[in-house]
């Protein structure tokens, strides 16, 4: 609308927002715009129990169980822990967040046919020697995504490819995420943004549009640098890896966290179909028949 447009064009908008954040922090605010300012420059999204729906969570788990009972295929569930629930030592004093352990406890209670992959232990094991989440964004980093991939391989009896095989490289040194956009601050610390640069050649179809790369390199020059993966989030993405020795297909029902993990999976699957139910409006049953 006109008001939003005027706000976006406001002269020195970023400077004024930083000044507003600085004033609020000076008087003791820890929560600004739904963001906590933690230790070592970390931002945390303020998510409370009241923001979540137990009914929706349980319905999602029931959907997974029904899916596994309906189709003759293995089904696994890999939930990504939120930054605040994992890096608790970096939260500000007296910060209040949703009870993630309570949600995790329901998973084994409700899933019988679905394999539950809890990656929290392996992430916590490496929390002191690797940066697992971006400081000013809610997403995990390449290192955390790779750890999740190795855990997946372990459960599937697959030998994971070494991280070095993907030739990880720093593609930007000034990454600021979505949480920074909510509460820009003079003292915010940009991250180095690493990608697995060397991935198998593939044909990629994004909502019917074909390309030859999983990366949209132009996104690195925009505000949404995380959008370098596929150019953003889409309903259906198909990856057909060229020269693959595997004949296997992986169907991944995902959110944006999976975008940074899927490059590693390309070494082990000939075809990967990624579905984001926020944007995909076709019956899942039809999708299963196609794949």
C-alpha positions as CSV (number, residue, x, y, z in Angstrom):
1,X,0.0,0.0,0.0
2,X,1.0,3.7,-0.2
3,X,2.1,3.8,3.5
4,X,4.5,0.8,3.0
5,X,5.8,2.3,-0.2
6,X,6.5,5.6,1.6
7,X,8.3,3.8,4.4
8,X,10.5,1.9,2.0
9,X,11.5,5.1,0.2
10,X,12.0,7.1,3.4
11,X,15.3,9.0,3.3
12,X,18.0,7.3,5.4
13,X,15.4,4.7,6.6
14,X,18.1,2.3,7.6
15,X,19.9,4.9,9.7
16,X,16.7,6.0,11.4
17,X,15.8,2.4,12.2
18,X,19.3,1.8,13.7
19,X,18.9,4.9,15.8
20,X,15.5,3.7,17.0
21,X,17.0,0.3,17.9
22,X,20.0,1.9,19.7
23,X,17.6,4.1,21.8
24,X,15.5,1.1,22.8
25,X,18.6,-1.0,23.7
26,X,19.9,1.9,25.7
27,X,16.9,2.0,28.0
28,X,17.1,-1.8,28.5
29,X,14.8,-3.3,25.8
30,X,15.9,-6.9,25.0
31,X,13.0,-7.7,22.7
32,X,12.7,-5.3,19.7
33,X,10.4,-6.1,16.8
34,X,10.1,-9.7,17.9
35,X,13.9,-10.1,18.1
36,X,16.1,-10.9,21.1
37,X,19.6,-9.5,21.1
38,X,21.8,-12.3,22.4
39,X,25.5,-12.7,23.2
40,X,28.3,-12.6,20.6
41,X,26.2,-10.7,18.1
42,X,23.5,-13.3,17.8
43,X,19.9,-12.3,17.0
44,X,17.1,-14.7,18.1
45,X,13.5,-14.8,16.9
46,X,11.1,-14.4,19.9
47,X,8.7,-17.4,19.4
48,X,6.4,-18.1,22.3
49,X,4.1,-21.1,23.1
50,X,1.2,-18.8,22.4
51,X,2.5,-18.3,18.8
52,X,2.2,-22.0,18.1
53,X,-0.7,-24.3,17.6
54,X,-0.6,-27.7,19.3
55,X,-3.5,-28.8,17.1
56,X,-1.7,-27.9,13.9
57,X,1.5,-29.7,15.2
58,X,-0.4,-32.9,16.0
59,X,-2.3,-32.7,12.7
60,X,1.0,-32.5,10.8
61,X,2.4,-35.5,12.6
62,X,-0.8,-37.4,11.8
63,X,-0.4,-36.5,8.2
64,X,3.1,-38.0,8.2
65,X,1.9,-41.2,9.8
66,X,-1.0,-41.5,7.4
67,X,1.3,-40.9,4.5
68,X,3.6,-43.7,5.6
69,X,0.7,-46.1,6.0
70,X,-0.7,-45.3,2.6
71,X,2.3,-45.5,0.4
72,X,4.8,-48.3,0.0
73,X,7.9,-46.2,0.6
74,X,10.1,-45.3,3.5
75,X,9.2,-42.0,5.3
76,X,11.6,-40.1,7.5
77,X,10.9,-36.9,9.6
78,X,13.8,-34.6,10.2
79,X,12.7,-31.5,12.1
80,X,15.2,-28.6,12.2
81,X,15.7,-27.2,15.7
82,X,15.2,-23.4,16.1
83,X,18.3,-21.4,16.8
84,X,17.0,-20.3,20.2
85,X,16.2,-23.8,21.3
86,X,19.7,-25.1,20.5
87,X,22.0,-22.1,21.3
88,X,20.5,-21.5,24.7
89,X,23.8,-20.2,26.2
90,X,23.8,-17.3,23.8
91,X,20.3,-16.1,24.7
92,X,19.9,-12.9,26.8
93,X,19.1,-13.3,30.5
94,X,15.5,-14.0,31.2
95,X,14.6,-14.6,27.5
96,X,11.4,-16.6,27.1
97,X,10.9,-19.0,24.2
98,X,8.5,-21.8,23.3
99,X,9.0,-25.2,24.9
100,X,10.6,-27.1,22.1
101,X,11.2,-30.2,24.2
102,X,7.5,-30.6,24.7
103,X,6.9,-30.6,20.9
104,X,9.7,-33.1,20.3
105,X,8.3,-35.4,23.0
106,X,5.1,-35.8,21.0
107,X,7.0,-37.1,17.9
108,X,7.8,-40.6,19.1
109,X,4.4,-40.8,20.7
110,X,2.5,-40.2,17.4
111,X,4.8,-41.7,14.8
112,X,5.0,-45.4,14.4
113,X,5.7,-46.0,10.7
114,X,7.8,-42.9,10.2
115,X,11.5,-42.8,11.1
116,X,12.2,-39.9,13.3
117,X,15.7,-38.4,12.9
118,X,16.6,-36.1,15.8
119,X,19.7,-34.1,14.8
120,X,19.9,-32.1,18.0
121,X,22.6,-34.3,19.5
122,X,25.0,-34.0,16.5
123,X,24.5,-30.3,16.3
124,X,25.1,-29.8,20.0
125,X,28.2,-31.9,19.7
126,X,29.7,-29.4,17.2
127,X,28.2,-26.2,18.6
128,X,31.5,-25.2,20.1
129,X,33.7,-25.8,17.0
130,X,31.4,-24.7,14.1
131,X,29.0,-21.9,13.5
132,X,25.6,-23.6,13.1
133,X,23.3,-20.6,12.6
134,X,23.7,-17.2,11.0
135,X,24.0,-14.5,13.6
136,X,21.3,-12.2,12.1
137,X,19.1,-14.8,10.4
138,X,17.0,-17.7,11.6
139,X,18.5,-20.2,9.1
140,X,21.3,-22.6,9.7
141,X,24.6,-22.4,8.0
142,X,26.2,-24.7,5.5
143,X,28.1,-26.6,8.3
144,X,24.9,-27.4,10.1
145,X,23.1,-28.5,6.9
146,X,26.1,-30.8,6.1
147,X,25.9,-32.3,9.6
148,X,22.2,-33.0,9.0
149,X,23.1,-34.7,5.7
150,X,25.6,-37.0,7.4
151,X,23.1,-38.0,10.0
152,X,20.6,-38.8,7.2
153,X,23.2,-40.9,5.5
154,X,23.9,-42.8,8.7
155,X,20.2,-43.8,9.0
156,X,20.1,-44.8,5.3
157,X,23.3,-46.9,5.3
158,X,24.9,-44.4,2.9
159,X,28.5,-43.3,3.1
160,X,28.4,-39.5,3.2
161,X,30.5,-37.5,0.8
162,X,33.2,-35.5,2.5
163,X,32.5,-31.8,2.9
164,X,35.7,-31.0,1.0
165,X,34.4,-32.8,-2.1
166,X,31.9,-29.9,-2.5
167,X,34.6,-27.3,-2.4
168,X,32.9,-25.0,0.1
169,X,33.7,-21.4,-0.6
170,X,32.9,-18.0,0.9
171,X,30.6,-16.2,-1.6
172,X,29.8,-13.1,0.5
173,X,31.4,-11.5,3.6
174,X,28.5,-9.2,4.3
175,X,25.5,-11.4,5.0
176,X,22.7,-9.9,7.0
177,X,19.6,-11.9,7.5
178,X,15.9,-11.3,8.0
179,X,16.2,-10.8,11.8
180,X,18.5,-7.9,11.2
181,X,15.9,-6.4,8.8
182,X,13.4,-6.4,11.7
183,X,15.9,-4.7,14.1
184,X,18.9,-3.2,12.4
185,X,21.6,-2.2,14.9
186,X,24.9,-0.3,14.6
187,X,26.8,-3.2,16.3
188,X,25.3,-6.0,14.2
189,X,28.0,-8.3,12.8
190,X,27.8,-9.6,9.3
191,X,28.4,-13.3,8.6
192,X,30.6,-14.9,6.0
193,X,28.3,-16.8,3.7
194,X,29.6,-20.2,2.6
195,X,28.2,-22.4,-0.1
196,X,29.1,-25.9,-1.4
197,X,30.2,-24.5,-4.7
198,X,31.0,-27.8,-6.4
199,X,27.8,-29.9,-6.9
200,X,26.9,-32.5,-9.5
201,X,25.7,-31.1,-12.8
202,X,21.9,-31.2,-13.0
203,X,18.8,-30.1,-14.8
204,X,16.6,-28.1,-12.4
205,X,12.9,-27.4,-13.0
206,X,11.4,-24.7,-10.8
207,X,7.6,-24.5,-11.0
208,X,7.9,-25.5,-14.7
209,X,10.8,-23.2,-15.5
210,X,14.0,-25.1,-16.4
211,X,17.6,-24.0,-15.5
212,X,20.9,-25.7,-15.3
213,X,21.9,-24.7,-11.7
214,X,20.5,-24.9,-8.2
215,X,22.0,-21.5,-7.6
216,X,20.7,-18.1,-8.6
217,X,24.0,-16.2,-8.3
218,X,22.3,-12.8,-8.9
219,X,20.6,-13.1,-5.5
220,X,24.0,-12.6,-3.8
221,X,23.8,-8.9,-4.9
222,X,20.3,-8.4,-3.4
223,X,19.0,-8.0,0.2
224,X,17.8,-11.7,0.1
225,X,21.2,-13.4,-0.2
226,X,19.9,-16.6,1.1
227,X,17.7,-16.7,-2.0
228,X,20.8,-17.8,-3.9
229,X,19.4,-21.3,-3.4
230,X,17.0,-21.7,-6.4
231,X,16.2,-18.0,-6.3
232,X,13.9,-18.4,-3.3
233,X,11.0,-20.7,-2.2
234,X,8.8,-22.4,-4.7
235,X,6.0,-25.0,-4.7
236,X,7.8,-27.6,-6.7
237,X,11.5,-28.0,-7.6
238,X,12.8,-31.1,-9.5
239,X,16.5,-31.9,-9.7
240,X,17.7,-34.4,-12.2
241,X,21.4,-35.1,-11.6
242,X,23.4,-35.8,-14.7
243,X,25.8,-38.8,-14.9
244,X,24.5,-40.2,-11.6
245,X,25.3,-43.8,-10.8
246,X,22.3,-43.8,-8.5
247,X,18.8,-44.7,-9.7
248,X,17.1,-43.5,-6.5
249,X,14.5,-40.8,-6.1
250,X,14.1,-38.6,-3.0
251,X,10.8,-36.8,-2.4
252,X,11.4,-34.0,0.1
253,X,8.5,-32.1,1.7
254,X,10.4,-29.1,3.0
255,X,10.7,-25.5,4.1
256,X,13.5,-23.1,3.4
257,X,16.0,-24.8,5.7
258,X,16.2,-27.7,3.2
259,X,17.4,-25.4,0.4
260,X,20.9,-25.3,1.9
261,X,20.9,-29.1,2.6
262,X,19.8,-30.4,-0.7
263,X,23.1,-29.7,-2.5
264,X,24.7,-32.5,-0.4
265,X,21.9,-35.0,-1.2
266,X,22.6,-34.6,-5.0
267,X,25.5,-37.0,-4.7
268,X,23.3,-39.8,-3.6
269,X,20.1,-39.5,-5.6
270,X,19.4,-39.3,-9.3
271,X,16.2,-37.4,-8.9
272,X,15.1,-35.1,-6.0
273,X,11.7,-33.6,-5.9
274,X,11.2,-30.8,-3.4
275,X,7.7,-29.8,-2.4
276,X,6.9,-26.7,-0.2
277,X,3.3,-27.1,0.9
278,X,3.1,-23.3,1.5
279,X,3.2,-22.8,-2.3
280,X,2.2,-26.2,-3.7
281,X,-1.6,-26.7,-4.3
282,X,-1.7,-30.1,-6.0
283,X,-2.7,-33.3,-4.3
284,X,0.2,-35.2,-2.8
285,X,-1.3,-38.5,-4.0
286,X,-0.9,-37.3,-7.6
287,X,2.7,-36.4,-6.9
288,X,3.4,-39.9,-5.6
289,X,2.1,-41.4,-8.7
290,X,4.3,-39.2,-10.8
291,X,7.5,-39.9,-8.9
